[in-house]
Coordinates of C-alpha atoms in Angstrom, one line a residue:
X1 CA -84.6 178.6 -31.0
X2 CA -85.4 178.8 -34.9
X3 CA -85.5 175.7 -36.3
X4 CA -84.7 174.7 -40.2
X5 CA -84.7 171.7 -42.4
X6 CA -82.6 171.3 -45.2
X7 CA -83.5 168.5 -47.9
X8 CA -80.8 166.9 -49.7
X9 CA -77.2 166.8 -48.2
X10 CA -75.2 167.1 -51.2
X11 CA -71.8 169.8 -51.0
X12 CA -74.3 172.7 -51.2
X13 CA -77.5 171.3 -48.5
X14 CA -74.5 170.6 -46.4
X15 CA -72.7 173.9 -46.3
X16 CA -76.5 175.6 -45.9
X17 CA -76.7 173.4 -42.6
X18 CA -73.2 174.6 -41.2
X19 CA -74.0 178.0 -41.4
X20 CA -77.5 177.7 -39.9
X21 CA -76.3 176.2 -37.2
X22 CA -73.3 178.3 -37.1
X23 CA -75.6 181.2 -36.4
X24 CA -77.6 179.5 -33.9
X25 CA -80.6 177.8 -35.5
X26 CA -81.5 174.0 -34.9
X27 CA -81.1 172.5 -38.3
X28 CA -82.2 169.1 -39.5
X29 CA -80.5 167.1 -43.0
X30 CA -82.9 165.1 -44.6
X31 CA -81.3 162.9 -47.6
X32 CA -83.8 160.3 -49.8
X33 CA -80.7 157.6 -49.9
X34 CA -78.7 156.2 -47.6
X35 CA -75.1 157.8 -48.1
X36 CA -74.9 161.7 -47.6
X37 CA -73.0 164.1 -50.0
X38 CA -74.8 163.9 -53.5
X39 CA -72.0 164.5 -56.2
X40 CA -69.2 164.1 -53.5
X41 CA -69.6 160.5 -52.6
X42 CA -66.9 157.7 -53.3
X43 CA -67.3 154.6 -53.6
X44 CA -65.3 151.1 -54.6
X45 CA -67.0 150.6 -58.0
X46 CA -64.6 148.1 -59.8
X47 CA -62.4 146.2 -58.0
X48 CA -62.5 145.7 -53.6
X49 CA -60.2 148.6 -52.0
X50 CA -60.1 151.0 -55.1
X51 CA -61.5 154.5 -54.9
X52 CA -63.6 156.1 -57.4
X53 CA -65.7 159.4 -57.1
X54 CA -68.9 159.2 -58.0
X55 CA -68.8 162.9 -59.7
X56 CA -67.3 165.3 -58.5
X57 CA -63.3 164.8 -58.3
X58 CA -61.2 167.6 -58.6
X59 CA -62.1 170.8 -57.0
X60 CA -59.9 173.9 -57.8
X61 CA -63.3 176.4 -56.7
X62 CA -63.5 174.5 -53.4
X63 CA -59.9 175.0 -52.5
X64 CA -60.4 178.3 -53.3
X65 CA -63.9 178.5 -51.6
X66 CA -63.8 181.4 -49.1
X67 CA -66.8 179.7 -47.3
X68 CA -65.3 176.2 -46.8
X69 CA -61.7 177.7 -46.2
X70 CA -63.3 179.2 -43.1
X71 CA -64.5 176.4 -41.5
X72 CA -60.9 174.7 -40.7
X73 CA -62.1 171.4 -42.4
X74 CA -58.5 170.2 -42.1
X75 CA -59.6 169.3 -38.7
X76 CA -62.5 167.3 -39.9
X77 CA -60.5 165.3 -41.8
X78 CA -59.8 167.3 -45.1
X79 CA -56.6 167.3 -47.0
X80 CA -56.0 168.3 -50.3
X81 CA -53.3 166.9 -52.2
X82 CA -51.8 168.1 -55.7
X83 CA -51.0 166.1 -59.1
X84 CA -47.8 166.8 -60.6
X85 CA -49.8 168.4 -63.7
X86 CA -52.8 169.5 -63.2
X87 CA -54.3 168.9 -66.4
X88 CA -53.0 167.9 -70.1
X89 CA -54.4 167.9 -73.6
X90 CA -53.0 165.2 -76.1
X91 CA -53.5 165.8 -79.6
X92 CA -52.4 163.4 -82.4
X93 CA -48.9 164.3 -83.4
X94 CA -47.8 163.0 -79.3
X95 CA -47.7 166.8 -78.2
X96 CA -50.3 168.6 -75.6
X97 CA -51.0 171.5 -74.2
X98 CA -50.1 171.4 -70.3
X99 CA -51.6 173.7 -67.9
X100 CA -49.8 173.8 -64.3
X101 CA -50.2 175.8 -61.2
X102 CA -47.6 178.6 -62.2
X103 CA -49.0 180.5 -65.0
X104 CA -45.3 181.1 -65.7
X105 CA -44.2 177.5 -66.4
X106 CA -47.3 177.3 -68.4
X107 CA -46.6 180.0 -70.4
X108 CA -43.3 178.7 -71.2
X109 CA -44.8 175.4 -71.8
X110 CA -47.1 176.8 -74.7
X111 CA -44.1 178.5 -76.2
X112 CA -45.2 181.5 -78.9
X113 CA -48.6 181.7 -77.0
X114 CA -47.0 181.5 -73.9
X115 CA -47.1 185.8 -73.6
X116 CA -51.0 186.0 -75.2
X117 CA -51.8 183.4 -71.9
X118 CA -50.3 185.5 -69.4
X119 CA -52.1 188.6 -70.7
X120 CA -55.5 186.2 -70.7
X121 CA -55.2 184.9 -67.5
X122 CA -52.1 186.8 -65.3
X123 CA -54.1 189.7 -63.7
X124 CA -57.4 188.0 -62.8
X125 CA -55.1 184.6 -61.8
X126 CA -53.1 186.7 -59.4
X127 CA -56.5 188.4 -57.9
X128 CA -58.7 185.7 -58.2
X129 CA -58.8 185.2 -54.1
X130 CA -60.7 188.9 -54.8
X131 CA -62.7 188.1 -58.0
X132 CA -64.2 185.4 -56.1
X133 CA -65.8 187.2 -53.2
X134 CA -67.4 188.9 -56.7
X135 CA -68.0 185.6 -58.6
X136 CA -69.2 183.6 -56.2
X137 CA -71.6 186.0 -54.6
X138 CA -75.2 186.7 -55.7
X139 CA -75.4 187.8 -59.1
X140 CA -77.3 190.8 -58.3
X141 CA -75.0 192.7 -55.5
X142 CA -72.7 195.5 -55.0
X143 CA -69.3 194.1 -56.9
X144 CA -66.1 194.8 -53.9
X145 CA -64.1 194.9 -56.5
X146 CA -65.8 196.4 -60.1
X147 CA -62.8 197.1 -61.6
X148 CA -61.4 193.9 -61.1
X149 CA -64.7 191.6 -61.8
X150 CA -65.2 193.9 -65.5
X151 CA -61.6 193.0 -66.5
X152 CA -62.0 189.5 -65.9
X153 CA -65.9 189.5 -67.3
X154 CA -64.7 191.1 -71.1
X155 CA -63.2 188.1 -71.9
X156 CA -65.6 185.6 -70.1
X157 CA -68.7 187.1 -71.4
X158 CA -66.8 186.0 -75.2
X159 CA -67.8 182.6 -77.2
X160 CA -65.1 180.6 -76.7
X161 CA -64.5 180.5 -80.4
X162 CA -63.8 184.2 -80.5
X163 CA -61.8 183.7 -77.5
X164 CA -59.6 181.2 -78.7
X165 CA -58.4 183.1 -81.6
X166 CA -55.6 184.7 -78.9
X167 CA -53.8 181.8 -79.4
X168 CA -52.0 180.9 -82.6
X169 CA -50.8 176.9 -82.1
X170 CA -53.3 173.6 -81.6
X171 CA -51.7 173.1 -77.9
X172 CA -53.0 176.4 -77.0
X173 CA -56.3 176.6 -78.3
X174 CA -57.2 173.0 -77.5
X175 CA -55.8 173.3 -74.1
X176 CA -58.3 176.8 -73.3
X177 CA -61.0 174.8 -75.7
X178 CA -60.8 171.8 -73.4
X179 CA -61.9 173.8 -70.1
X180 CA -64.4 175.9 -71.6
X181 CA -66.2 172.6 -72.6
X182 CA -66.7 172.3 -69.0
X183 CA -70.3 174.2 -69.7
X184 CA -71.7 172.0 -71.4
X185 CA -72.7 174.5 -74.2
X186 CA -72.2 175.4 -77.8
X187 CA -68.3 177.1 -77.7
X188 CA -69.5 179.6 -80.5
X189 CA -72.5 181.0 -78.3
X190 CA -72.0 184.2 -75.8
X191 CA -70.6 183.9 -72.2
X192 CA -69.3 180.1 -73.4
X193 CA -66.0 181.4 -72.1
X194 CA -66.8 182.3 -68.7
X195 CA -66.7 178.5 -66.9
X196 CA -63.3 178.5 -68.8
X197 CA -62.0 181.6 -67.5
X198 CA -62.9 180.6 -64.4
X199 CA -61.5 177.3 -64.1
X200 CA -57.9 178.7 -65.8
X201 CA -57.8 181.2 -63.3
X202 CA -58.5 178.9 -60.2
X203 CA -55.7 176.5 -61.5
X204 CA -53.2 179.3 -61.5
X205 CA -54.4 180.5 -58.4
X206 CA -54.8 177.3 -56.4
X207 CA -54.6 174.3 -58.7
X208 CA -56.6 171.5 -59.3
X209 CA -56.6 169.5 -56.1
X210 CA -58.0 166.3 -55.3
X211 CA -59.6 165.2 -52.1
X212 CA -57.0 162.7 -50.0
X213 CA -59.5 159.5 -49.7
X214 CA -62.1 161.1 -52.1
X215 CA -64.2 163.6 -52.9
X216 CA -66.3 161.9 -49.7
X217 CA -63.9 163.6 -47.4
X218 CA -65.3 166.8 -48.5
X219 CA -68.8 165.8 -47.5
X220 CA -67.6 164.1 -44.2
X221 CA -65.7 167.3 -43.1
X222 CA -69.1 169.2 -43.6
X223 CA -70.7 166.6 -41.7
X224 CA -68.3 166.5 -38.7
X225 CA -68.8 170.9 -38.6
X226 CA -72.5 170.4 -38.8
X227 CA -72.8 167.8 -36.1
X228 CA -70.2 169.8 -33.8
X229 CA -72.7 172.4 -34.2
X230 CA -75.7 170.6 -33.4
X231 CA -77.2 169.8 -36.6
X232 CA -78.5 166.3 -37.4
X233 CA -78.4 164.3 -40.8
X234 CA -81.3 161.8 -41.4
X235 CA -80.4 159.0 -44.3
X236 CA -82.9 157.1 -46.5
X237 CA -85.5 160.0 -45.3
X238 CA -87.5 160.8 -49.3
X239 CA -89.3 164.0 -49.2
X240 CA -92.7 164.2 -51.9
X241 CA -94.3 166.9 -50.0
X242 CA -93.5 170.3 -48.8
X243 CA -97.1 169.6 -46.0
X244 CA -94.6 166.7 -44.6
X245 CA -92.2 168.9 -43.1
X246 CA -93.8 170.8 -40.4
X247 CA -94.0 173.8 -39.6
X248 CA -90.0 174.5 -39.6
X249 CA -89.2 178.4 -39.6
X250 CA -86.8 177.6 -42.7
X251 CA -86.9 175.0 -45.0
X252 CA -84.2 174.9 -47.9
X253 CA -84.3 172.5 -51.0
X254 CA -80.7 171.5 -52.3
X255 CA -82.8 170.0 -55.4
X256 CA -83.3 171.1 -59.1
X257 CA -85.5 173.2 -59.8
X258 CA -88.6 170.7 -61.1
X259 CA -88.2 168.5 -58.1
X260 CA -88.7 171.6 -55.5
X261 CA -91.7 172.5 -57.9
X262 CA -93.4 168.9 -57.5
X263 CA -92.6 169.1 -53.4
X264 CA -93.7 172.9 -52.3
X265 CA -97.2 172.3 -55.0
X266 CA -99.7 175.4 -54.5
X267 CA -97.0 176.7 -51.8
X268 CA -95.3 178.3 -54.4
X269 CA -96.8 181.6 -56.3
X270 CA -97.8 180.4 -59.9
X271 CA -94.6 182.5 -61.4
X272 CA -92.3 180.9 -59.6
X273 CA -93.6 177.6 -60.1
X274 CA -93.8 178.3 -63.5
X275 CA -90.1 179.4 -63.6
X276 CA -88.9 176.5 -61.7
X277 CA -90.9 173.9 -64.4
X278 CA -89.5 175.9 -67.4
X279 CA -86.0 176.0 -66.0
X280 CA -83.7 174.2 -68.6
X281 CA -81.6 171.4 -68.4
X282 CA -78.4 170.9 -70.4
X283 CA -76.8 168.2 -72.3
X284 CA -75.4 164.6 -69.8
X285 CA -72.4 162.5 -68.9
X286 CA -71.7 159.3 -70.1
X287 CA -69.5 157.7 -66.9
X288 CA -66.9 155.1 -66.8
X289 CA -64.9 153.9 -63.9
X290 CA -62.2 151.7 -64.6
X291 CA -59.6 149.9 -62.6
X292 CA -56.4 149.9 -64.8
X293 CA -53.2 147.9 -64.7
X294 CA -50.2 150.2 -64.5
X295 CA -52.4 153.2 -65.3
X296 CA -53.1 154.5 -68.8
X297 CA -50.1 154.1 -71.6
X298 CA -50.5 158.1 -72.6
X299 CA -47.9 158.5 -75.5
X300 CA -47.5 162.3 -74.1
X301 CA -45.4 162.0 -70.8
X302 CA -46.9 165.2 -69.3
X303 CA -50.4 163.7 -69.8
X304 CA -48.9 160.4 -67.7
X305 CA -48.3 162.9 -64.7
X306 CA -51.6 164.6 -65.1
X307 CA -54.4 164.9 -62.6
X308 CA -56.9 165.5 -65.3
X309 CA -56.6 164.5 -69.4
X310 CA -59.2 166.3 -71.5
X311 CA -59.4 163.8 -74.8
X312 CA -61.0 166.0 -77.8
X313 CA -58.3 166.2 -80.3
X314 CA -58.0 169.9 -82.1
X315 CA -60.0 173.5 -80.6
X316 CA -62.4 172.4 -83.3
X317 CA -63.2 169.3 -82.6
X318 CA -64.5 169.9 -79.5
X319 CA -66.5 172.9 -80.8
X320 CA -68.0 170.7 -83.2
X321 CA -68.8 168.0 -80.5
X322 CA -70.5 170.3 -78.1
X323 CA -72.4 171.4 -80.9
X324 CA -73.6 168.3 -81.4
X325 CA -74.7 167.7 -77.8
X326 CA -76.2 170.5 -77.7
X327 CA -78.1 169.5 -80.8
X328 CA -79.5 166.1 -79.2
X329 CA -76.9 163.6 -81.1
X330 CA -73.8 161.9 -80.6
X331 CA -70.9 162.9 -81.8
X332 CA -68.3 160.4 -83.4
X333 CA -65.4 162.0 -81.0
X334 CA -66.9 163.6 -77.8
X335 CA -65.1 165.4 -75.4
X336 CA -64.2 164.0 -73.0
X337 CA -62.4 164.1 -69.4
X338 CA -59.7 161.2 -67.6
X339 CA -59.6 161.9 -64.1
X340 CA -56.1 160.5 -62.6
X341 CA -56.8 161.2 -59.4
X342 CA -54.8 158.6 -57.6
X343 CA -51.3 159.8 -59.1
X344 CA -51.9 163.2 -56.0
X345 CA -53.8 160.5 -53.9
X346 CA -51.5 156.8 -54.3
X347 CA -54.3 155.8 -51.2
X348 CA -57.0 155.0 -53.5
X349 CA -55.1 152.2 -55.3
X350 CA -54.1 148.7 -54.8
X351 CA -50.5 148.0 -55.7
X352 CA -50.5 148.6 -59.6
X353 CA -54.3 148.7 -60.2
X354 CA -55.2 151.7 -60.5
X355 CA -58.5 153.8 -60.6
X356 CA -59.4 155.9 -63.4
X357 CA -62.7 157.7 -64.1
X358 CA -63.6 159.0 -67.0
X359 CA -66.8 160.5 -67.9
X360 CA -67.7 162.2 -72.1
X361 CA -70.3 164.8 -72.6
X362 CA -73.3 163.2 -74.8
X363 CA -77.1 164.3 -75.4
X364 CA -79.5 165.1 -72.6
X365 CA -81.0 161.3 -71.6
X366 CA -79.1 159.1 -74.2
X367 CA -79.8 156.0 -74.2
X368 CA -76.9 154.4 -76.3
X369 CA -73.9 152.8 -75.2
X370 CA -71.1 154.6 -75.6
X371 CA -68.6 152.5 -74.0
X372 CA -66.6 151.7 -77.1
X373 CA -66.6 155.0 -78.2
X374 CA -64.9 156.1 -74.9
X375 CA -62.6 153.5 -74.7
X376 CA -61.5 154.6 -78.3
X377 CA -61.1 157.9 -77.6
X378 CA -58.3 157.3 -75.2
X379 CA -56.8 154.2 -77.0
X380 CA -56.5 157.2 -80.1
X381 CA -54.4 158.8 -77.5
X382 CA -52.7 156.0 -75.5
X383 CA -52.3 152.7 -77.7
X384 CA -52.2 149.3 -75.8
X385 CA -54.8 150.7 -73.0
X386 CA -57.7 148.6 -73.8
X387 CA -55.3 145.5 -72.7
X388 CA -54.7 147.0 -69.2
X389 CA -58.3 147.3 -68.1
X390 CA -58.9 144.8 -65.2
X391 CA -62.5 145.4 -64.7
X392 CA -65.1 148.3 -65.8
X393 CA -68.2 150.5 -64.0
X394 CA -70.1 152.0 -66.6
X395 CA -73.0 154.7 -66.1
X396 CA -74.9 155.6 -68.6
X397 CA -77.4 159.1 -68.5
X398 CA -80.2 157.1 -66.7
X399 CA -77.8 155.7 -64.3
X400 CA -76.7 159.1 -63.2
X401 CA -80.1 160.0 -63.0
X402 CA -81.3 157.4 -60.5
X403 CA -77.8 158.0 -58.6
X404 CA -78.6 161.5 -58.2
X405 CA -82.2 162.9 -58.8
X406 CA -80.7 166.3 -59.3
X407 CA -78.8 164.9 -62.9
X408 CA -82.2 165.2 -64.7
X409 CA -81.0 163.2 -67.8
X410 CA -77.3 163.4 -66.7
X411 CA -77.3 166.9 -66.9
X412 CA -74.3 166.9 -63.9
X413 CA -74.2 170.2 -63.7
X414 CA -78.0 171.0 -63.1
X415 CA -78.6 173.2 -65.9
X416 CA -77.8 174.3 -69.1
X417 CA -75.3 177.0 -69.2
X418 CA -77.0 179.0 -71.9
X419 CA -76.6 182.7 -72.2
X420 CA -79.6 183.7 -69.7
X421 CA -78.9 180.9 -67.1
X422 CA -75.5 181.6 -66.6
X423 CA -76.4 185.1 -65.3
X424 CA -79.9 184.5 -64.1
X425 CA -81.1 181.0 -62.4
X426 CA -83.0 179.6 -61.5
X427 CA -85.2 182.6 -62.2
X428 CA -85.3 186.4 -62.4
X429 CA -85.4 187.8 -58.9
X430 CA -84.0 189.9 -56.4
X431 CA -83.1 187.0 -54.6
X432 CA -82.5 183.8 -56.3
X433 CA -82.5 181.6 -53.5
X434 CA -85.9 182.7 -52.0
X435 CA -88.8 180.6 -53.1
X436 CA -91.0 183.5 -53.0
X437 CA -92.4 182.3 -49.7
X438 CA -91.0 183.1 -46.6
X439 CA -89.3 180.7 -45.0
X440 CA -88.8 178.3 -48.4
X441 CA -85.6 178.3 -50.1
X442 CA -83.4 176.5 -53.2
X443 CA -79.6 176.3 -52.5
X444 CA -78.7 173.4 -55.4
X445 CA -76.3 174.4 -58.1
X446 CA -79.0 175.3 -60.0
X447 CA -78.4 179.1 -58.3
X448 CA -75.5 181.1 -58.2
X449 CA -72.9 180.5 -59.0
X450 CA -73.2 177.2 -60.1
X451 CA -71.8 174.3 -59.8
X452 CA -69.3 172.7 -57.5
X453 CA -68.6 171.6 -54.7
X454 CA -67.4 175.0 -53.3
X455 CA -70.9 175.3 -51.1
X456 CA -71.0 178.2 -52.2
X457 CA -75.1 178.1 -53.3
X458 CA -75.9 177.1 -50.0
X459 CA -73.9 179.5 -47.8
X460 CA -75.8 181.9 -50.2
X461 CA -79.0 180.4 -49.4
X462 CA -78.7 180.3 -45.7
X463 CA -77.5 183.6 -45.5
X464 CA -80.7 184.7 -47.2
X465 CA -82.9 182.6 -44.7
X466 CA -80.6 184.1 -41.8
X467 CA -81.5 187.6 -42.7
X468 CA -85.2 186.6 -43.2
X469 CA -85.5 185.2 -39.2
X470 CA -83.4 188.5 -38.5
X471 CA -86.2 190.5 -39.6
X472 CA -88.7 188.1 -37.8
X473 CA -86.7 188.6 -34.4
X474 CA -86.3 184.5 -34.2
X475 CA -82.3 184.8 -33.8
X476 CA -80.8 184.5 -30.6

């Protein structure tokens, strides 16, 4: 039997192990700390019997993952559940713009730009099961469906700036503004539209779900199909050297890009490893986890049934705060995201306290605090919310960092969504998961297509390393 070891056990080294065991090989999970999942872990980080995720919280691309949906995780434990709204944008005068699971409520919610929407986001919404076996594929591959993938990649290859000009009132443009900010990059700058596009499309196709118990239930389903398969995790288990795994058939690195650079050392060819050290990182998160009395005091009742707030203000202010990110300072009002995720999941409260997380894009490794600023950005929005906060979590860039040694400066995402790294990461090759060495691979969102915790990098990845020990004659 071929034997593999995967290091890290976050959503994507997790899916890698499933489907190398899945397919016969003897896989072995190595993770540095002591709890499994990376960006899906939960935790109780305010207040005794409250649930916060640590990252990751609501996953529209792993509902709609075709890799995860075909491993029956609902009988691991895995249950998504649904807000009433799945996201709302306040702005100043009390209204918002309200995005929903039917693209034709939401339409009718955004009145006069209700028809430009559906001609945005209708067709590829109401394909986007097909679109995906496209998008969340290798960049380089034969598209299944070109015709399809070109309609929706006109308008996601845009800057969001250009892009939001289909849309005439602030509700609009603020609500599409708000999740293209979900980059990370400058909205006037090419292909800034694509995560938008992307995430719009998933909503109307699936919503934006939350994970019933936390995002940890995603990363304990994977755990239950990898161990049911024969693979075996190892906790608290730190890998510095590529020399100190053996001599595995496979070994795969669900780690940025630097990290696996330090760990495979002369292993890798001198242009990858230069690649992999020049590979960019993008701007970090600024985290708060508060537990909140009778839940936040929105002024805009849609945005009081919403799974996820964005708090920006106007289309332009969040252009002109990404900007600034992007730029190395902090902005006076950054965007920002309010993650309600108890109002789909009641489970992770305590009678009226309630969990809310809440995390604002700021400058790769700031070092201020920008707790005030946060809490002001939703008071702006909600007045009287500062009085109902019982007990605070905060985590600055550094914090993230040390939580998770793939948020190099609390760049959450692992990498900068610039032009070139949208389309090509972590480097330029045939095959972006091979380390240029057989049997070494990377499957951290730092490949296609991205991040998430879809698993979709590391289904990728093993399926790479699968056809490798095909060639060799090492599968049963």
């Amino acid at each position: 039997m071929s034997d593999a070891i995967v290091v890290g056990s976050g959503p994507n080294g997790l899916a890698c192990a499933v489907e190398l065991a899945r397919n016969g090989v003897e896989v072995t999970v190595l993770e540095a700390e002591e709890r499994i999942g990376g960006g899906t872990r939960t935790s109780e980080l305010t207040v005794p019997g409250l649930l916060h995720d640590d990252c990751s919280a609501t996953h529209p691309m792993a509902a709609g993952s075709p890799f995860l949906n075909s491993l029956d995780l609902q009988r691991h434990g895995l249950e998504w559940l649904w807000p009433e709204v799945d996201l709302a944008h306040p702005l100043d005068d009390g209204s918002a713009g309200v995005m929903v699971r039917s693209i034709e409520r939401t339409a009718r919610g955004l009145g006069e730009d209700g028809n430009a929407w559906l001609r945005a986001f209708g067709s590829s919404s109401a394909h986007f099961d097909a679109l995906l076996e496209d998008m969340l594929a290798p960049i380089l591959h034969l598209p299944r469906h070109p015709l399809r993938l070109a309609r929706f990649g006109i308008p996601a290859a845009m800057p969001a700036t250009l892009l939001a000009r289909s849309w005439k009132t602030p509700q609009a443009r603020a609500l599409f503004g708000g999740v293209a900010a979900h980059a990370f990059t400058p909205l006037s700058r090419p292909m800034s539209s694509s995560v938008g596009c992307a995430l719009i499309d998933a909503c109307h196709a699936f919503g934006w779900p939350v994970a019933r118990g936390g995002s940890r239930s995603i990363t304990d389903a994977l755990a239950s199909v990898l161990q049911e398969s024969g693979g075996t995790i190892e906790t608290g288990h730190r890998v510095s050297s590529v020399a100190e795994l053996g001599s595995a058939d496979v070994v795969v690195f669900d780690l940025a890009p630097g990290a696996v650079a330090e760990i495979a050392g002369d292993r890798l060819p001198a242009r990858v490893a230069r690649a992999y050290r020049r590979y960019r990182h993008g701007p970090g998160a600024f985290k708060l986890d508060l537990a909140v009395e009778g839940g936040v005091p929105w002024v805009n009742e849609s945005c009081r049934r919403a799974g996820t707030v964005h708090v920006a203000g106007t289309f332009e202010e969040i252009a002109i705060a990404e900007r600034a990110i992007n730029r190395g300072s902090m902005p006076e009002r950054p965007f920002m995201l309010v993650g309600q995720q108890y109002l789909a999941d009641p489970g992770r409260s305590k009678d009226e306290l309630h969990p809310v997380w809440v995390y604002a894009h700021v400058p790769s490794a700031y070092q201020g605090d920008a707790t005030e600023t946060v809490l002001g950005q939703i008071e702006r929005f909600a007045p009287g919310f500062r009085e109902r906060i019982v007990a605070t979590s905060v985590r600055a860039p550094a914090d993230l960092a040390a939580y998770n040694s793939n948020y190099v400066g609390g760049d959450i995402i692992t990498g900068a969504n610039t032009p070139v790294q949208v389309l090509v990461r972590p480097r330029l090759a045939l095959d972006p998961y091979s380390m240029g060495v057989d049997g070494l691979y990377i499957c951290s969102a730092a490949t296609p297509p991205g991040a998430g915790a879809h698993g979709m990098n590391g289904y990728n990845a093993a399926r790479s390393a699968l056809r490798h020990l095909g060639s060799k004659g090492s599968l049963p």
